Tab-separated table of C-alpha atoms and ligand atoms in Angstrom:
chain	number	residue	atom	x	y	z
D	872	MET	CA	95.729	116.989	102.219
D	873	ASN	CA	98.555	115.170	103.988
D	874	LEU	CA	100.218	112.227	102.385
D	875	ILE	CA	102.862	109.648	102.989
D	876	LEU	CA	104.759	108.002	100.162
D	877	LEU	CA	106.195	104.557	100.931
D	878	GLY	CA	108.321	102.242	98.886
D	879	PRO	CA	111.873	100.802	98.625
D	880	PRO	CA	114.847	102.816	97.342
D	881	GLY	CA	114.279	103.429	93.582
D	882	ALA	CA	110.504	103.064	93.727
D	883	GLY	CA	110.098	106.658	92.555
D	884	LYS	CA	108.971	108.379	95.743
D	885	GLY	CA	110.982	111.489	95.180
D	886	THR	CA	109.840	111.874	91.597
D	887	GLN	CA	106.265	111.482	92.399
D	888	ALA	CA	106.508	113.714	95.451
D	889	GLN	CA	107.829	116.523	93.254
D	890	ARG	CA	104.922	116.069	90.869
D	891	LEU	CA	102.302	116.020	93.686
D	892	GLU	CA	103.927	119.081	95.171
D	893	GLN	CA	103.456	121.069	92.015
D	894	ALA	CA	100.003	119.662	91.083
D	895	HIS	CA	98.378	120.134	94.522
D	896	GLY	CA	100.344	122.962	96.139
D	897	LEU	CA	101.675	120.565	98.841
D	898	VAL	CA	105.100	120.750	100.536
D	899	GLN	CA	107.484	117.813	99.989
D	900	LEU	CA	109.094	116.777	103.221
D	901	SER	CA	111.978	114.477	102.188
D	902	THR	CA	114.064	113.388	105.204
D	903	GLY	CA	116.733	112.144	102.810
D	904	ASP	CA	116.994	115.653	101.243
D	905	MET	CA	117.110	117.191	104.698
D	906	LEU	CA	119.955	114.926	105.824
D	907	ARG	CA	121.858	115.520	102.553
D	908	ALA	CA	121.527	119.295	103.105
D	909	ALA	CA	122.851	118.883	106.644
D	910	VAL	CA	125.843	116.881	105.279
D	911	ALA	CA	126.476	119.526	102.558
D	912	SER	CA	126.409	122.366	105.089
D	913	GLY	CA	128.630	120.624	107.599
D	914	ARG	CA	126.153	121.178	110.372
D	915	ALA	CA	126.172	119.164	113.675
D	916	LEU	CA	124.760	116.121	112.203
D	917	ALA	CA	126.888	116.105	109.138
D	918	GLN	CA	129.566	113.567	109.988
D	919	GLN	CA	127.145	110.962	111.456
D	920	ALA	CA	124.581	111.408	108.755
D	921	LYS	CA	127.160	110.964	105.959
D	922	GLN	CA	128.464	107.771	107.528
D	923	VAL	CA	125.077	106.232	108.102
D	924	MET	CA	123.681	107.239	104.703
D	925	ASP	CA	126.645	105.979	102.687
D	926	SER	CA	126.449	102.663	104.415
D	927	GLY	CA	122.655	102.423	103.618
D	928	ASP	CA	121.606	102.019	107.269
D	929	LEU	CA	119.002	104.180	108.954
D	930	MET	CA	119.604	107.217	111.166
D	931	PRO	CA	118.404	106.893	114.873
D	932	ASP	CA	114.650	107.306	115.431
D	933	ASP	CA	114.909	110.135	117.894
D	934	ILE	CA	116.996	112.286	115.588
D	935	MET	CA	114.536	111.751	112.755
D	936	ARG	CA	111.554	112.519	114.969
D	937	GLN	CA	113.076	115.795	115.982
D	938	ILE	CA	113.837	116.781	112.387
D	939	ILE	CA	110.340	115.953	111.125
D	940	ALA	CA	108.618	117.667	114.152
D	941	GLU	CA	110.452	120.921	113.404
D	942	GLN	CA	109.515	120.697	109.715
D	943	ILE	CA	105.830	119.983	110.412
D	944	ASP	CA	105.831	122.778	112.894
D	945	GLY	CA	106.961	125.234	110.281
D	946	ILE	CA	104.401	124.651	107.540
D	947	ASN	CA	100.776	125.753	107.088
D	948	SER	CA	99.881	123.813	104.015
D	949	GLY	CA	99.314	120.150	103.259
D	950	PHE	CA	102.493	117.924	102.905
D	951	ILE	CA	103.880	114.847	101.361
D	952	LEU	CA	106.147	112.834	103.561
D	953	ASP	CA	108.862	111.166	101.403
D	954	GLY	CA	111.185	108.933	103.387
D	955	PHE	CA	109.459	109.237	106.765
D	956	PRO	CA	108.274	107.217	108.613
D	957	ARG	CA	110.734	104.366	108.056
D	958	THR	CA	110.264	102.405	111.282
D	959	GLU	CA	107.384	101.501	113.609
D	960	VAL	CA	108.786	103.875	116.231
D	961	GLN	CA	108.778	106.719	113.725
D	962	ALA	CA	105.160	105.882	112.619
D	963	GLU	CA	104.041	106.170	116.212
D	964	ALA	CA	106.069	109.326	116.710
D	965	LEU	CA	104.469	110.839	113.686
D	966	ASP	CA	100.989	110.169	115.059
D	967	ASP	CA	101.985	111.888	118.223
D	968	ILE	CA	103.355	115.007	116.445
D	969	LEU	CA	100.258	115.235	114.229
D	970	GLN	CA	97.748	114.709	116.992
D	971	LYS	CA	99.263	117.537	118.976
D	972	LYS	CA	98.756	119.848	116.036
D	973	GLY	CA	95.256	118.543	115.221
D	974	LEU	CA	96.430	117.028	111.943
D	975	SER	CA	96.114	113.630	110.324
D	976	ILE	CA	97.302	111.610	107.362
D	977	ASP	CA	94.727	111.280	104.543
D	978	ALA	CA	96.466	108.586	102.549
D	979	VAL	CA	99.546	106.362	102.644
D	980	ILE	CA	100.591	105.515	99.079
D	981	GLU	CA	102.732	102.471	98.710
D	982	ILE	CA	104.667	102.366	95.438
D	983	ARG	CA	105.127	98.641	94.779
D	984	VAL	CA	108.023	97.600	92.661
D	985	ASP	CA	109.768	94.444	91.563
D	986	GLU	CA	112.941	94.214	93.727
D	987	ALA	CA	114.974	92.787	90.939
D	988	ALA	CA	114.639	96.014	89.089
D	989	LEU	CA	115.657	98.318	91.842
D	990	THR	CA	119.418	98.114	91.808
D	991	ASP	CA	119.555	98.951	88.079
D	992	ARG	CA	117.164	101.826	88.590
D	993	VAL	CA	119.179	103.322	91.430
D	994	VAL	CA	122.828	102.708	90.344
D	995	GLY	CA	123.435	105.099	87.458
D	996	ARG	CA	120.888	107.826	88.377
D	997	PHE	CA	121.816	111.470	88.558
D	998	THR	CA	120.009	114.809	88.866
D	999	CYS	CA	120.515	118.246	87.465
D	1000	ALA	CA	122.243	120.409	90.191
D	1001	GLN	CA	120.213	123.434	89.202
D	1002	CYS	CA	116.546	122.196	88.798
D	1003	GLY	CA	116.594	118.676	90.180
D	1004	ALA	CA	115.420	116.906	87.037
D	1005	GLY	CA	116.224	113.239	87.200
D	1006	TYR	CA	118.277	111.252	84.640
D	1007	HIS	CA	119.928	107.776	84.396
D	1008	ASP	CA	122.986	106.521	82.598
D	1009	SER	CA	121.111	103.694	80.809
D	1010	PHE	CA	117.404	104.585	80.788
D	1011	HIS	CA	117.238	108.371	80.498
D	1012	ARG	CA	120.173	110.448	79.279
D	1013	PRO	CA	119.796	114.175	78.558
D	1014	VAL	CA	118.895	114.778	74.864
D	1015	VAL	CA	121.987	116.895	74.513
D	1016	GLU	CA	124.849	115.160	76.341
D	1017	GLY	CA	125.916	117.156	79.389
D	1018	LEU	CA	122.952	119.684	79.292
D	1019	CYS	CA	119.778	119.364	81.301
D	1020	ASP	CA	116.695	118.983	79.099
D	1021	ARG	CA	114.606	121.130	81.459
D	1022	CYS	CA	116.838	124.067	82.347
D	1023	GLY	CA	119.950	123.716	80.286
D	1024	GLY	CA	122.132	123.420	83.373
D	1025	SER	CA	125.487	121.608	82.935
D	1026	GLU	CA	126.123	120.444	86.433
D	1027	PHE	CA	124.846	117.112	87.683
D	1028	LEU	CA	124.821	115.368	90.971
D	1029	ARG	CA	125.035	111.689	92.027
D	1030	ARG	CA	124.105	110.421	95.419
D	1031	SER	CA	127.024	108.780	97.194
D	1032	ASP	CA	124.646	105.991	98.493
D	1033	ASP	CA	123.553	104.960	95.010
D	1034	THR	CA	126.063	102.217	94.822
D	1035	ALA	CA	125.226	98.475	94.491
D	1036	GLU	CA	126.525	97.814	97.921
D	1037	ALA	CA	124.574	100.559	99.743
D	1038	VAL	CA	121.424	99.668	97.764
D	1039	ARG	CA	121.625	96.110	99.123
D	1040	THR	CA	121.667	97.503	102.691
D	1041	ARG	CA	118.941	100.056	101.950
D	1042	LEU	CA	116.733	97.325	100.594
D	1043	HIS	CA	117.443	95.171	103.559
D	1044	ALA	CA	116.496	98.097	105.893
D	1045	TYR	CA	113.279	98.592	103.890
D	1046	ARG	CA	112.262	94.944	104.173
D	1047	ARG	CA	113.222	94.613	107.822
D	1048	GLN	CA	112.300	98.001	109.323
D	1049	THR	CA	109.959	99.851	106.955
D	1050	ALA	CA	107.744	97.260	105.355
D	1051	PRO	CA	106.407	96.197	108.783
D	1052	ILE	CA	104.743	99.605	109.184
D	1053	LEU	CA	102.415	98.863	106.164
D	1054	PRO	CA	99.939	96.898	108.313
D	1055	TYR	CA	99.777	99.813	110.702
D	1056	TYR	CA	98.150	101.940	107.939
D	1057	ARG	CA	96.231	99.131	106.291
D	1058	LYS	CA	94.279	98.529	109.491
D	1059	ARG	CA	93.191	102.144	109.431
D	1060	GLY	CA	92.068	101.833	105.868
D	1061	ILE	CA	94.307	104.538	104.486
D	1062	LEU	CA	96.952	102.377	102.746
D	1063	LYS	CA	96.670	102.503	98.993
D	1064	GLY	CA	98.975	100.631	96.643
D	1065	VAL	CA	100.051	101.733	93.142
D	1066	ASP	CA	102.167	99.774	90.619
D	1067	GLY	CA	105.475	101.501	90.451
D	1068	MET	CA	106.720	99.343	87.550
D	1069	GLU	CA	104.558	101.396	85.141
D	1070	ASP	CA	106.212	104.378	83.513
D	1071	ILE	CA	106.485	107.656	85.537
D	1072	ASP	CA	103.312	109.268	83.983
D	1073	ASN	CA	101.216	106.212	84.606
D	1074	VAL	CA	102.341	106.012	88.205
D	1075	THR	CA	101.287	109.669	88.635
D	1076	ARG	CA	97.931	108.838	87.068
D	1077	GLN	CA	97.412	105.973	89.473
D	1078	ILE	CA	98.171	108.298	92.415
D	1079	GLU	CA	95.807	110.981	91.075
D	1080	ALA	CA	93.102	108.306	90.930
D	1081	VAL	CA	93.766	107.443	94.583
D	1082	LEU	CA	93.571	111.095	95.557
D	1083	ALA	CA	90.349	111.595	93.688
D	1084	HIS	CA	88.734	109.228	96.162
D	1085	ILE	CA	89.909	110.594	99.534
I	1092	AMP	P1	116.262	108.673	100.985
I	1092	AMP	O1	116.675	109.930	100.257
I	1092	AMP	O2	114.851	108.755	101.488
I	1092	AMP	O3	116.520	107.401	100.146
I	1092	AMP	O4	117.170	108.560	102.262
I	1092	AMP	C1	118.648	108.442	102.185
I	1092	AMP	C2	119.157	107.988	103.503
I	1092	AMP	O5	118.874	108.908	104.558
I	1092	AMP	C3	118.603	106.660	104.006
I	1092	AMP	O6	119.256	105.492	103.454
I	1092	AMP	C4	118.890	106.721	105.578
I	1092	AMP	O7	120.288	106.531	105.843
I	1092	AMP	C5	118.647	108.232	105.765
I	1092	AMP	N1	117.237	108.483	106.185
I	1092	AMP	C6	116.331	109.233	105.479
I	1092	AMP	N2	115.137	109.245	106.059
I	1092	AMP	C7	115.314	108.486	107.216
I	1092	AMP	C8	114.408	108.056	108.265
I	1092	AMP	N3	113.137	108.504	108.270
I	1092	AMP	N4	114.919	107.318	109.267
I	1092	AMP	C9	116.223	106.952	109.282
I	1092	AMP	N5	117.052	107.253	108.303
I	1092	AMP	C10	116.614	108.055	107.256
């Protein structure tokens, strides 16, 4: 099973992708995580990626196509694309890559959210550096301050693009460049919407209901 998760920043794509990965033995392919790893390791792309990501703009399509082509080449199981494609050019490039490998996308899940809620959801979020569990300053603090509920880790990470200003640009990029790819998948009958304003477990249940019918 190969899936795409679509939705604006803060919709919960990463959280749901992690859950699907565990429940269905899929591999999460998060282009944002790949770029953050490149930035952290200081590899060739690091400087450009850091600048672009911190501003909230998108990286160039040809770089993203190369990154995702390499990743898809290296896996033998089903996958969940989280953060790719983000433009019409990327959607077409993905079809090309998949076609060459005799693969296809089974479902594109759009996590729909009220835009007014997004800035509050994104600004203030942090994750455990050890296990990746997600938290939020206002909505979900660890039970014991400073310790991860899941693994007891005491180090936490915040994304440098989770600022109000970068979120504005990221939302703008979503509306202008990513939302226009929805009709591309709707026409094929593989676009499925879920209500991302529900709590995390209910969003997972909605996605599972979609997957039960593909
Ligand atoms: P994300 O973790 O998916 O929110 O991605 C964080 C940032 O990485 C985005 O705001 C972009 O700057 C960059 N990025 C991730 N995926 C892509 C993509 N498919 N195309 C262009 N830029 C991307």
